[in-house]
Amino acid sequence: MSDGLTLNKITSQKGISVAEAARRIADLGWTPSYVQEAMTFPTDYKLSKSPRDPMKQVLRSYFPMQEEKDNRVYGALDAALRGDMFRNVEPRWIEWMKLFLAIIPFPEISAARSMSMLGRLAPGEELRTGFTMQMVDEFRHSTIQMNLKKWYMENYIDPSGFDITEAAFGRCYATTIGRQFAEGFLTGDAVTAANVYLQVVAETAFTNTLFVAMPSEAARNGDYALPTVFLSVQSDESRHIGNGHSLLMSVINDPDNHLLLERDLRYAFWQNHAIVDAAIGTIIEYGTANRDKHKESYAELWHRWIYEDYYRTYMLPLEKYGIKIHHDDIAAAWDRMVKKNYVHKIAQFFAVGWPVNFWRIEAQTDKDFEWFEHKYPGWYAEFGDFWRWYGKKSEPGETNMLFDQDNGYVYPHRCWSCLCPCVIREDFCCDEVDGEIYTYCSELCRWTHKVAFASEYEGRPTPAMGRFSGRRNWEEVYHNWDLAEAVKDLGFVRSDGRTLMPQPHLRFDDRRMWTLDHLGKHTIQSPMVLLREMSPADREKHIADYRAGFKIQPFPGH
Amino acid sequence: MSEAQAPLEAARSAAAGAAQFAGSDSRRYNYFEPKGRKATHYEDMTVDVQPDPSRYLLQDWIISFADGTPTYSQTWTKALSSDWHAFRAIDQEWERTHYQRQSTIVGMIAGAVENGRRAGVWKRFDQAWIKVLQNHLGAFKHAEFGLGTSTMHAQRYGYTQMINSAILTNSSYKLRFAQDLTLYLSELALDIPTLDLDAGKQHWLESPIWQPARRAVETIGGATDFLEQYFAVNAVFEPLVAELFRSGFVMQVAAAQNDFLTPTVVAAAEGDYQRNLANAVELFQLLAHDPQHGEHNQALLGGWLEQHGALAIAAAKSLQPIWSLPHVKTAQFNDALDNAIERTRTIASQIGLAASASLAA
Ligand SMILES: [Fe+2]
Ligand SMILES: [Fe+2]
């Protein structure tokens, strides 16, 4: 049918404009006079200006649009099965989806909860529909990801690890970072959490790496399902970014909020970087079997999305409103990515900890080495032998690298703020908060715990700010436990009661798979607990030694 | 790797069944107890997505509010449960079914209104009826909106994903319906230029007929206990006021005023409510029959029924004059109110609550 003559045009009648519809809908709200709305979400921000909704969002066009997106996603999953996707998919990749998809549904649904807070705190009702859509979007994201995970479980060669996914999420030594990310969206100061940490930083800056870089890499590994789901998820983000920016603009309007905004932008940027780059950087660089030298590395993607798109075009313009932007933080994060090998060192941590996770991590091999050296010159000298050792130690009965004296790897401290390991040794630091010693991966993480998450900030009371709590140090939970006992306690044992769920290789064969017996007698210890037990002099020496780093022993024959 | 080991290498395909080894047939989520014999898709999508330290959250919640309250806390309602995880939504809603349903409703309403307008059905509407739609359906949309914002607020606080998702979809339905009514009236005004679109809000804010209803809705919005909000919306305000107005008035009366269109728009909300109600009754009857806390919860819910019931009854009675406005009177207010009270009593007894004094009417 030609453009000029559609059924719709012949029969359509005059309707109300979108602007008029949005205006009428915003007028549904009123200021209560009998009973005030319960203000159950604390914030130290002042909100007096109503955020605007430049997108003029209306629910009746939203639901059909989303249903249509869903139809495409579910249609594509069916098509992937008909096309026998799993015959050619790279297991190295799908294994990491056990981790990624264990984590991500909870941050998503947490974002839905955050909209509760923004819906109530934001003055006026113009942005209410935007928050409502975001709430339902996040419900969509969370369940569509649970669905994808179930689909992998049903169709991939090794379902073990997908089958205990939400239980594993609560227990694994690596998933705490995902909970820090998610709880950061909805606990403590409501504006800090839901607007700055979630919308202004996580969604505006980091969803590109999460939801655009991941799909590209998935496709390179023969996985056509994840791109369909996650590009569909990402298509909702522009609305969320818009909501976040509108609210930010109404908050920034009051100079009283500037100090808090400066604090929160610093905290949120640094912590998003520490967490998202650790997890997604590792999955994209180490969870792929594709070593095409023409593709962008994670560092290159980061430069484009975080540095150029976000920092230069979103963050910098905030200066004109009087917000101090900490340029050094962005530079420091970039240095961590390219000069200090953040992602590569995190990948080592994931790998050596394989017995206490719930997916398979295989060794990197010569083909991988070549790509890494090409993209990150100097990589081989620092990491090549590590992966050769890892390959050797992947045979059942070998001593796990954590406990093995041959290879020289030293298990890292854990950062009390971002919960990632303190892998950049020279940046490791400690401080005392309320009489207790804590460890941090970086100065900014120290600042986050001690200065930002406190009851006052630069002399200004901040009674609504959250606190770090819980048993944040995973190693402390299993301090002095026998490794095999810990694995059993974690539940990371397969249905036969003895074979480990995680494996340091991709051999789908009982004869090559590790069992509890192969783990031997080893004791888990928390470096932080040990540090606290030291005398001040020993502690100082330990810190100096730690900062000096370790050297992987040369791999015999190389 | 040596040649001798090569045959041990797994099959090249990464598809299910390509190799047999420990765990290779473990193809179900195995960390929760399904309600039925086999987990439903809804359960797979929902259960345990919001973690709990008493289940798998090994390290506990890791951020707290300044007063020490963790990210999720059982203290956010006075209701007590020996197992917050037992609840499953009756409508089994997850994202796909939610969008399918919402989208179908939106399409159904859009189609009906478009066809109705094309056929000029509004020309046959009784003049007095047009005023009723303008003033009272116009006022009522704000009540729906208030229930939507209250449930939107409440969905932050539930102790499990199942509870919060049920409240979230409830909110989505209410807010959609408030917008349905708003846009429906705006579209009618395109054809009926005398229809004053601001009159509804004015009535909501000022007309004595609507003030008790506004008080009841604001009281729900002012509650700090999220289950009190969820209960007051579904077990009290909906049957006593909202359904009374929708079914006991609009659906009964419209046709006699030559209006076959408005009932189509309003009927969608009755369908929504059936689902929201089923979910709510399921949750509250679980609480009322809790082996450890049943008595405590019955007293608590009974108190909410009493408090919100009194406000809702007052709101309902205050709407009485609306029944005499249409030219052709086909419904009696007293019959409608009796039905609403009876309906509310039935809901209360399904939950397991004794009859409330406020419902003695
Ligand atoms: Fe999302
Ligand atoms: Fe850190």
PDB file of C-alpha atoms in Angstrom, chain B residues 63-316:
ATOM      1  CA  ILE B  63      23.038  -1.296  52.780  1.00  0.00           C
ATOM      2  CA  SER B  64      20.743   0.076  55.429  1.00  0.00           C
ATOM      3  CA  PHE B  65      18.831   3.242  56.083  1.00  0.00           C
ATOM      4  CA  ALA B  66      20.387   5.627  58.605  1.00  0.00           C
ATOM      5  CA  ASP B  67      18.352   4.101  61.436  1.00  0.00           C
ATOM      6  CA  GLY B  68      19.657   0.630  60.665  1.00  0.00           C
ATOM      7  CA  THR B  69      16.584  -0.621  58.789  1.00  0.00           C
ATOM      8  CA  PRO B  70      17.810  -2.855  55.963  1.00  0.00           C
ATOM      9  CA  THR B  71      16.893  -2.690  52.274  1.00  0.00           C
ATOM     10  CA  TYR B  72      13.825  -4.842  52.951  1.00  0.00           C
ATOM     11  CA  SER B  73      12.302  -5.227  56.367  1.00  0.00           C
ATOM     12  CA  GLN B  74       9.423  -7.186  57.866  1.00  0.00           C
ATOM     13  CA  THR B  75       8.731  -4.163  60.066  1.00  0.00           C
ATOM     14  CA  TRP B  76       7.119  -2.267  57.196  1.00  0.00           C
ATOM     15  CA  THR B  77       3.773  -3.763  58.024  1.00  0.00           C
ATOM     16  CA  LYS B  78       2.200  -4.602  61.326  1.00  0.00           C
ATOM     17  CA  ALA B  79       1.032  -7.861  59.782  1.00  0.00           C
ATOM     18  CA  LEU B  80       3.087 -10.885  60.767  1.00  0.00           C
ATOM     19  CA  SER B  81       3.747 -13.991  58.772  1.00  0.00           C
ATOM     20  CA  SER B  82       5.391 -17.290  59.547  1.00  0.00           C
ATOM     21  CA  ASP B  83       6.210 -17.543  55.829  1.00  0.00           C
ATOM     22  CA  TRP B  84       6.101 -14.460  53.639  1.00  0.00           C
ATOM     23  CA  HIS B  85       7.167 -16.619  50.704  1.00  0.00           C
ATOM     24  CA  ALA B  86       4.015 -18.727  50.656  1.00  0.00           C
ATOM     25  CA  PHE B  87       1.977 -16.214  48.681  1.00  0.00           C
ATOM     26  CA  ARG B  88       1.472 -16.713  44.942  1.00  0.00           C
ATOM     27  CA  ALA B  89      -0.555 -14.291  42.858  1.00  0.00           C
ATOM     28  CA  ILE B  90      -3.769 -15.875  41.650  1.00  0.00           C
ATOM     29  CA  ASP B  91      -3.503 -14.109  38.291  1.00  0.00           C
ATOM     30  CA  GLN B  92       0.021 -15.521  37.796  1.00  0.00           C
ATOM     31  CA  GLU B  93       1.053 -12.322  36.121  1.00  0.00           C
ATOM     32  CA  TRP B  94       4.552 -11.851  34.759  1.00  0.00           C
ATOM     33  CA  GLU B  95       5.706  -9.331  32.244  1.00  0.00           C
ATOM     34  CA  ARG B  96       4.407 -10.904  29.087  1.00  0.00           C
ATOM     35  CA  THR B  97       0.912 -11.633  30.343  1.00  0.00           C
ATOM     36  CA  HIS B  98       0.773  -8.171  31.858  1.00  0.00           C
ATOM     37  CA  TYR B  99       1.531  -6.399  28.597  1.00  0.00           C
ATOM     38  CA  GLN B 100      -0.753  -8.683  26.642  1.00  0.00           C
ATOM     39  CA  ARG B 101      -3.630  -7.906  28.937  1.00  0.00           C
ATOM     40  CA  GLN B 102      -2.993  -4.191  29.240  1.00  0.00           C
ATOM     41  CA  SER B 103      -2.459  -3.872  25.542  1.00  0.00           C
ATOM     42  CA  THR B 104      -5.676  -5.749  24.755  1.00  0.00           C
ATOM     43  CA  ILE B 105      -7.634  -3.431  27.026  1.00  0.00           C
ATOM     44  CA  VAL B 106      -6.087  -0.309  25.549  1.00  0.00           C
ATOM     45  CA  GLY B 107      -6.858  -1.586  22.051  1.00  0.00           C
ATOM     46  CA  MET B 108     -10.396  -2.565  22.982  1.00  0.00           C
ATOM     47  CA  ILE B 109     -11.126   0.866  24.445  1.00  0.00           C
ATOM     48  CA  ALA B 110      -9.480   2.726  21.580  1.00  0.00           C
ATOM     49  CA  GLY B 111     -11.470   0.713  19.044  1.00  0.00           C
ATOM     50  CA  ALA B 112     -14.774   1.210  20.851  1.00  0.00           C
ATOM     51  CA  VAL B 113     -14.279   4.934  21.259  1.00  0.00           C
ATOM     52  CA  GLU B 114     -13.129   5.404  17.700  1.00  0.00           C
ATOM     53  CA  ASN B 115     -16.097   3.527  16.272  1.00  0.00           C
ATOM     54  CA  GLY B 116     -18.481   5.191  18.670  1.00  0.00           C
ATOM     55  CA  ARG B 117     -17.274   8.631  17.715  1.00  0.00           C
ATOM     56  CA  ARG B 118     -17.421   7.812  14.018  1.00  0.00           C
ATOM     57  CA  ALA B 119     -21.009   6.665  14.432  1.00  0.00           C
ATOM     58  CA  GLY B 120     -21.763   9.829  16.371  1.00  0.00           C
ATOM     59  CA  VAL B 121     -23.152   7.914  19.332  1.00  0.00           C
ATOM     60  CA  TRP B 122     -22.621  10.922  21.573  1.00  0.00           C
ATOM     61  CA  LYS B 123     -25.376  12.765  19.709  1.00  0.00           C
ATOM     62  CA  ARG B 124     -27.904  10.421  21.258  1.00  0.00           C
ATOM     63  CA  PHE B 125     -26.516  10.804  24.811  1.00  0.00           C
ATOM     64  CA  ASP B 126     -29.046  12.347  27.135  1.00  0.00           C
ATOM     65  CA  GLN B 127     -28.040  15.925  28.021  1.00  0.00           C
ATOM     66  CA  ALA B 128     -28.336  15.343  31.764  1.00  0.00           C
ATOM     67  CA  TRP B 129     -26.146  12.295  31.345  1.00  0.00           C
ATOM     68  CA  ILE B 130     -23.423  14.267  29.619  1.00  0.00           C
ATOM     69  CA  LYS B 131     -23.301  16.473  32.694  1.00  0.00           C
ATOM     70  CA  VAL B 132     -23.034  13.370  34.892  1.00  0.00           C
ATOM     71  CA  LEU B 133     -20.110  12.104  32.860  1.00  0.00           C
ATOM     72  CA  GLN B 134     -18.455  15.508  32.946  1.00  0.00           C
ATOM     73  CA  ASN B 135     -18.847  16.111  36.666  1.00  0.00           C
ATOM     74  CA  HIS B 136     -18.918  12.702  38.252  1.00  0.00           C
ATOM     75  CA  LEU B 137     -17.082  10.314  36.006  1.00  0.00           C
ATOM     76  CA  GLY B 138     -14.680  13.264  35.784  1.00  0.00           C
ATOM     77  CA  ALA B 139     -14.372  13.368  39.565  1.00  0.00           C
ATOM     78  CA  PHE B 140     -14.144   9.611  39.912  1.00  0.00           C
ATOM     79  CA  LYS B 141     -11.056   9.347  37.712  1.00  0.00           C
ATOM     80  CA  HIS B 142      -9.110  11.082  40.484  1.00  0.00           C
ATOM     81  CA  ALA B 143     -10.159   8.419  42.959  1.00  0.00           C
ATOM     82  CA  GLU B 144      -8.792   5.765  40.610  1.00  0.00           C
ATOM     83  CA  PHE B 145      -5.597   7.751  40.266  1.00  0.00           C
ATOM     84  CA  GLY B 146      -5.256   7.943  44.040  1.00  0.00           C
ATOM     85  CA  LEU B 147      -5.553   4.161  44.322  1.00  0.00           C
ATOM     86  CA  GLY B 148      -2.908   3.875  41.608  1.00  0.00           C
ATOM     87  CA  THR B 149      -0.416   6.141  43.350  1.00  0.00           C
ATOM     88  CA  SER B 150      -1.003   4.422  46.701  1.00  0.00           C
ATOM     89  CA  THR B 151      -0.277   0.997  45.277  1.00  0.00           C
ATOM     90  CA  MET B 152       2.701   2.406  43.381  1.00  0.00           C
ATOM     91  CA  HIS B 153       4.019   3.586  46.724  1.00  0.00           C
ATOM     92  CA  ALA B 154       3.226   0.257  48.384  1.00  0.00           C
ATOM     93  CA  GLN B 155       5.106  -1.932  45.889  1.00  0.00           C
ATOM     94  CA  ARG B 156       8.438  -0.832  47.414  1.00  0.00           C
ATOM     95  CA  TYR B 157       7.751  -2.494  50.744  1.00  0.00           C
ATOM     96  CA  GLY B 158       6.662  -6.104  50.375  1.00  0.00           C
ATOM     97  CA  TYR B 159       8.900  -8.761  51.798  1.00  0.00           C
ATOM     98  CA  THR B 160       8.832 -10.941  48.686  1.00  0.00           C
ATOM     99  CA  GLN B 161       8.870 -10.515  44.949  1.00  0.00           C
ATOM    100  CA  MET B 162       5.464 -12.216  44.738  1.00  0.00           C
ATOM    101  CA  ILE B 163       3.822  -9.628  46.974  1.00  0.00           C
ATOM    102  CA  ASN B 164       5.497  -6.654  45.357  1.00  0.00           C
ATOM    103  CA  SER B 165       4.766  -7.800  41.827  1.00  0.00           C
ATOM    104  CA  ALA B 166       1.088  -8.265  42.621  1.00  0.00           C
ATOM    105  CA  ILE B 167       0.947  -4.757  44.053  1.00  0.00           C
ATOM    106  CA  LEU B 168       2.930  -3.389  41.123  1.00  0.00           C
ATOM    107  CA  THR B 169       0.547  -4.785  38.522  1.00  0.00           C
ATOM    108  CA  ASN B 170      -2.354  -3.537  40.635  1.00  0.00           C
ATOM    109  CA  SER B 171      -0.873  -0.063  40.410  1.00  0.00           C
ATOM    110  CA  SER B 172      -0.295  -0.373  36.698  1.00  0.00           C
ATOM    111  CA  TYR B 173      -3.965  -1.319  36.181  1.00  0.00           C
ATOM    112  CA  LYS B 174      -5.274   1.523  38.309  1.00  0.00           C
ATOM    113  CA  LEU B 175      -3.092   4.175  36.717  1.00  0.00           C
ATOM    114  CA  ARG B 176      -3.976   2.955  33.250  1.00  0.00           C
ATOM    115  CA  PHE B 177      -7.667   3.130  34.065  1.00  0.00           C
ATOM    116  CA  ALA B 178      -7.388   6.651  35.487  1.00  0.00           C
ATOM    117  CA  GLN B 179      -5.778   7.627  32.192  1.00  0.00           C
ATOM    118  CA  ASP B 180      -8.408   5.709  30.191  1.00  0.00           C
ATOM    119  CA  LEU B 181     -11.134   7.799  31.803  1.00  0.00           C
ATOM    120  CA  THR B 182      -9.202  11.023  31.331  1.00  0.00           C
ATOM    121  CA  LEU B 183      -8.597  10.417  27.650  1.00  0.00           C
ATOM    122  CA  TYR B 184     -12.115   9.128  27.073  1.00  0.00           C
ATOM    123  CA  LEU B 185     -13.598  12.336  28.465  1.00  0.00           C
ATOM    124  CA  SER B 186     -11.099  14.423  26.490  1.00  0.00           C
ATOM    125  CA  GLU B 187     -12.145  12.653  23.312  1.00  0.00           C
ATOM    126  CA  LEU B 188     -15.824  13.101  24.056  1.00  0.00           C
ATOM    127  CA  ALA B 189     -15.105  16.806  24.476  1.00  0.00           C
ATOM    128  CA  LEU B 190     -13.845  16.931  20.890  1.00  0.00           C
ATOM    129  CA  ASP B 191     -17.373  16.126  19.753  1.00  0.00           C
ATOM    130  CA  ILE B 192     -19.240  17.809  22.592  1.00  0.00           C
ATOM    131  CA  PRO B 193     -17.634  21.235  22.918  1.00  0.00           C
ATOM    132  CA  THR B 194     -19.788  22.125  25.908  1.00  0.00           C
ATOM    133  CA  LEU B 195     -18.201  19.340  27.935  1.00  0.00           C
ATOM    134  CA  ASP B 196     -16.046  21.076  30.530  1.00  0.00           C
ATOM    135  CA  LEU B 197     -12.943  19.002  31.180  1.00  0.00           C
ATOM    136  CA  ASP B 198     -12.000  20.865  34.323  1.00  0.00           C
ATOM    137  CA  ALA B 199     -15.318  20.244  36.032  1.00  0.00           C
ATOM    138  CA  GLY B 200     -14.405  16.728  37.161  1.00  0.00           C
ATOM    139  CA  LYS B 201     -11.404  17.806  39.157  1.00  0.00           C
ATOM    140  CA  GLN B 202     -13.369  20.702  40.591  1.00  0.00           C
ATOM    141  CA  HIS B 203     -16.013  18.280  41.816  1.00  0.00           C
ATOM    142  CA  TRP B 204     -13.343  16.003  43.222  1.00  0.00           C
ATOM    143  CA  LEU B 205     -11.779  18.854  45.134  1.00  0.00           C
ATOM    144  CA  GLU B 206     -14.865  20.804  46.159  1.00  0.00           C
ATOM    145  CA  SER B 207     -18.199  19.097  45.665  1.00  0.00           C
ATOM    146  CA  PRO B 208     -19.636  17.860  48.983  1.00  0.00           C
ATOM    147  CA  ILE B 209     -20.702  14.706  47.140  1.00  0.00           C
ATOM    148  CA  TRP B 210     -17.073  13.718  46.600  1.00  0.00           C
ATOM    149  CA  GLN B 211     -15.357  15.026  49.718  1.00  0.00           C
ATOM    150  CA  PRO B 212     -15.818  11.905  51.831  1.00  0.00           C
ATOM    151  CA  ALA B 213     -14.463   9.844  48.924  1.00  0.00           C
ATOM    152  CA  ARG B 214     -11.469  12.124  48.669  1.00  0.00           C
ATOM    153  CA  ARG B 215     -10.924  11.832  52.396  1.00  0.00           C
ATOM    154  CA  ALA B 216     -11.018   8.029  52.138  1.00  0.00           C
ATOM    155  CA  VAL B 217      -8.535   7.993  49.243  1.00  0.00           C
ATOM    156  CA  GLU B 218      -6.191  10.448  50.929  1.00  0.00           C
ATOM    157  CA  THR B 219      -6.325   8.362  54.092  1.00  0.00           C
ATOM    158  CA  ILE B 220      -5.106   5.364  52.098  1.00  0.00           C
ATOM    159  CA  GLY B 221      -2.330   7.486  50.598  1.00  0.00           C
ATOM    160  CA  GLY B 222      -1.372   8.655  54.062  1.00  0.00           C
ATOM    161  CA  ALA B 223      -1.029   5.162  55.497  1.00  0.00           C
ATOM    162  CA  THR B 224       2.547   4.160  56.249  1.00  0.00           C
ATOM    163  CA  ASP B 225       1.806   0.440  56.363  1.00  0.00           C
ATOM    164  CA  PHE B 226       1.975  -0.838  52.791  1.00  0.00           C
ATOM    165  CA  LEU B 227      -0.335  -3.772  53.469  1.00  0.00           C
ATOM    166  CA  GLU B 228      -2.846  -1.424  55.008  1.00  0.00           C
ATOM    167  CA  GLN B 229      -2.768   0.444  51.694  1.00  0.00           C
ATOM    168  CA  TYR B 230      -3.153  -2.744  49.672  1.00  0.00           C
ATOM    169  CA  PHE B 231      -5.952  -3.970  51.941  1.00  0.00           C
ATOM    170  CA  ALA B 232      -7.824  -0.659  52.031  1.00  0.00           C
ATOM    171  CA  VAL B 233      -7.683  -0.382  48.247  1.00  0.00           C
ATOM    172  CA  ASN B 234      -8.888  -3.868  47.388  1.00  0.00           C
ATOM    173  CA  ALA B 235     -10.915  -5.106  50.329  1.00  0.00           C
ATOM    174  CA  VAL B 236     -12.556  -1.804  51.226  1.00  0.00           C
ATOM    175  CA  PHE B 237     -12.539   1.145  48.841  1.00  0.00           C
ATOM    176  CA  GLU B 238     -12.914  -0.826  45.636  1.00  0.00           C
ATOM    177  CA  PRO B 239     -16.036  -2.774  46.631  1.00  0.00           C
ATOM    178  CA  LEU B 240     -17.673  -0.060  48.719  1.00  0.00           C
ATOM    179  CA  VAL B 241     -17.026   2.994  46.580  1.00  0.00           C
ATOM    180  CA  ALA B 242     -15.312   2.293  43.272  1.00  0.00           C
ATOM    181  CA  GLU B 243     -17.303  -0.747  42.226  1.00  0.00           C
ATOM    182  CA  LEU B 244     -20.431   0.882  43.593  1.00  0.00           C
ATOM    183  CA  PHE B 245     -19.905   3.793  41.247  1.00  0.00           C
ATOM    184  CA  ARG B 246     -18.670   1.788  38.272  1.00  0.00           C
ATOM    185  CA  SER B 247     -21.033  -1.187  38.361  1.00  0.00           C
ATOM    186  CA  GLY B 248     -23.780   0.005  40.641  1.00  0.00           C
ATOM    187  CA  PHE B 249     -24.208   3.232  38.739  1.00  0.00           C
ATOM    188  CA  VAL B 250     -22.447   3.737  35.390  1.00  0.00           C
ATOM    189  CA  MET B 251     -22.923   0.209  34.076  1.00  0.00           C
ATOM    190  CA  GLN B 252     -26.551   0.080  35.227  1.00  0.00           C
ATOM    191  CA  VAL B 253     -27.649   3.488  34.117  1.00  0.00           C
ATOM    192  CA  ALA B 254     -25.696   4.416  30.997  1.00  0.00           C
ATOM    193  CA  ALA B 255     -27.665   2.376  28.494  1.00  0.00           C
ATOM    194  CA  ALA B 256     -30.921   4.000  29.515  1.00  0.00           C
ATOM    195  CA  GLN B 257     -29.353   7.373  28.664  1.00  0.00           C
ATOM    196  CA  ASN B 258     -28.542   6.013  25.187  1.00  0.00           C
ATOM    197  CA  ASP B 259     -24.912   5.651  26.161  1.00  0.00           C
ATOM    198  CA  PHE B 260     -23.506   2.292  25.146  1.00  0.00           C
ATOM    199  CA  LEU B 261     -19.966   3.553  24.981  1.00  0.00           C
ATOM    200  CA  THR B 262     -19.094   4.535  28.544  1.00  0.00           C
ATOM    201  CA  PRO B 263     -19.863   1.050  29.921  1.00  0.00           C
ATOM    202  CA  THR B 264     -17.286  -0.405  27.540  1.00  0.00           C
ATOM    203  CA  VAL B 265     -14.608   1.873  28.927  1.00  0.00           C
ATOM    204  CA  VAL B 266     -15.617   1.327  32.526  1.00  0.00           C
ATOM    205  CA  ALA B 267     -16.032  -2.446  32.212  1.00  0.00           C
ATOM    206  CA  ALA B 268     -12.287  -2.826  31.790  1.00  0.00           C
ATOM    207  CA  ALA B 269     -11.787  -1.696  35.367  1.00  0.00           C
ATOM    208  CA  GLU B 270     -14.125  -4.413  36.632  1.00  0.00           C
ATOM    209  CA  GLY B 271     -12.009  -7.011  34.893  1.00  0.00           C
ATOM    210  CA  ASP B 272      -8.873  -5.491  36.406  1.00  0.00           C
ATOM    211  CA  TYR B 273     -10.430  -5.488  39.822  1.00  0.00           C
ATOM    212  CA  GLN B 274     -11.420  -9.159  39.679  1.00  0.00           C
ATOM    213  CA  ARG B 275      -7.747 -10.005  39.325  1.00  0.00           C
ATOM    214  CA  ASN B 276      -6.458  -7.533  41.868  1.00  0.00           C
ATOM    215  CA  LEU B 277      -9.092  -8.696  44.306  1.00  0.00           C
ATOM    216  CA  ALA B 278      -8.270 -12.356  43.837  1.00  0.00           C
ATOM    217  CA  ASN B 279      -4.603 -11.633  44.546  1.00  0.00           C
ATOM    218  CA  ALA B 280      -5.374  -9.511  47.568  1.00  0.00           C
ATOM    219  CA  VAL B 281      -7.832 -12.003  49.075  1.00  0.00           C
ATOM    220  CA  GLU B 282      -5.280 -14.776  48.621  1.00  0.00           C
ATOM    221  CA  LEU B 283      -2.614 -12.812  50.479  1.00  0.00           C
ATOM    222  CA  PHE B 284      -4.856 -11.614  53.292  1.00  0.00           C
ATOM    223  CA  GLN B 285      -6.515 -14.967  53.858  1.00  0.00           C
ATOM    224  CA  LEU B 286      -3.044 -16.500  54.173  1.00  0.00           C
ATOM    225  CA  LEU B 287      -2.234 -13.922  56.826  1.00  0.00           C
ATOM    226  CA  ALA B 288      -5.532 -14.336  58.600  1.00  0.00           C
ATOM    227  CA  HIS B 289      -5.008 -18.099  58.780  1.00  0.00           C
ATOM    228  CA  ASP B 290      -1.322 -17.957  59.589  1.00  0.00           C
ATOM    229  CA  PRO B 291      -0.580 -20.822  61.987  1.00  0.00           C
ATOM    230  CA  GLN B 292       1.379 -18.563  64.329  1.00  0.00           C
ATOM    231  CA  HIS B 293       0.025 -15.106  63.729  1.00  0.00           C
ATOM    232  CA  GLY B 294      -3.519 -15.650  62.510  1.00  0.00           C
ATOM    233  CA  GLU B 295      -5.155 -14.109  65.521  1.00  0.00           C
ATOM    234  CA  HIS B 296      -2.897 -11.081  65.506  1.00  0.00           C
ATOM    235  CA  ASN B 297      -3.497 -10.549  61.795  1.00  0.00           C
ATOM    236  CA  GLN B 298      -7.252 -10.951  62.076  1.00  0.00           C
ATOM    237  CA  ALA B 299      -7.322  -8.235  64.715  1.00  0.00           C
ATOM    238  CA  LEU B 300      -5.108  -6.025  62.580  1.00  0.00           C
ATOM    239  CA  LEU B 301      -7.057  -6.513  59.350  1.00  0.00           C
ATOM    240  CA  GLY B 302     -10.288  -6.168  61.299  1.00  0.00           C
ATOM    241  CA  GLY B 303      -9.063  -2.812  62.532  1.00  0.00           C
ATOM    242  CA  TRP B 304      -8.233  -1.692  59.003  1.00  0.00           C
ATOM    243  CA  LEU B 305     -11.621  -2.856  57.807  1.00  0.00           C
ATOM    244  CA  GLU B 306     -13.225  -0.889  60.599  1.00  0.00           C
ATOM    245  CA  GLN B 307     -11.252   2.294  60.000  1.00  0.00           C
ATOM    246  CA  HIS B 308     -11.250   2.386  56.207  1.00  0.00           C
ATOM    247  CA  GLY B 309     -14.693   0.788  56.107  1.00  0.00           C
ATOM    248  CA  ALA B 310     -16.183   3.689  58.062  1.00  0.00           C
ATOM    249  CA  LEU B 311     -14.608   6.198  55.694  1.00  0.00           C
ATOM    250  CA  ALA B 312     -15.657   4.253  52.632  1.00  0.00           C
ATOM    251  CA  ILE B 313     -19.234   3.822  53.818  1.00  0.00           C
ATOM    252  CA  ALA B 314     -19.420   7.551  54.414  1.00  0.00           C
ATOM    253  CA  ALA B 315     -17.985   8.123  50.952  1.00  0.00           C
ATOM    254  CA  ALA B 316     -20.474   5.739  49.395  1.00  0.00           C
TER     255      ALA B 316
END
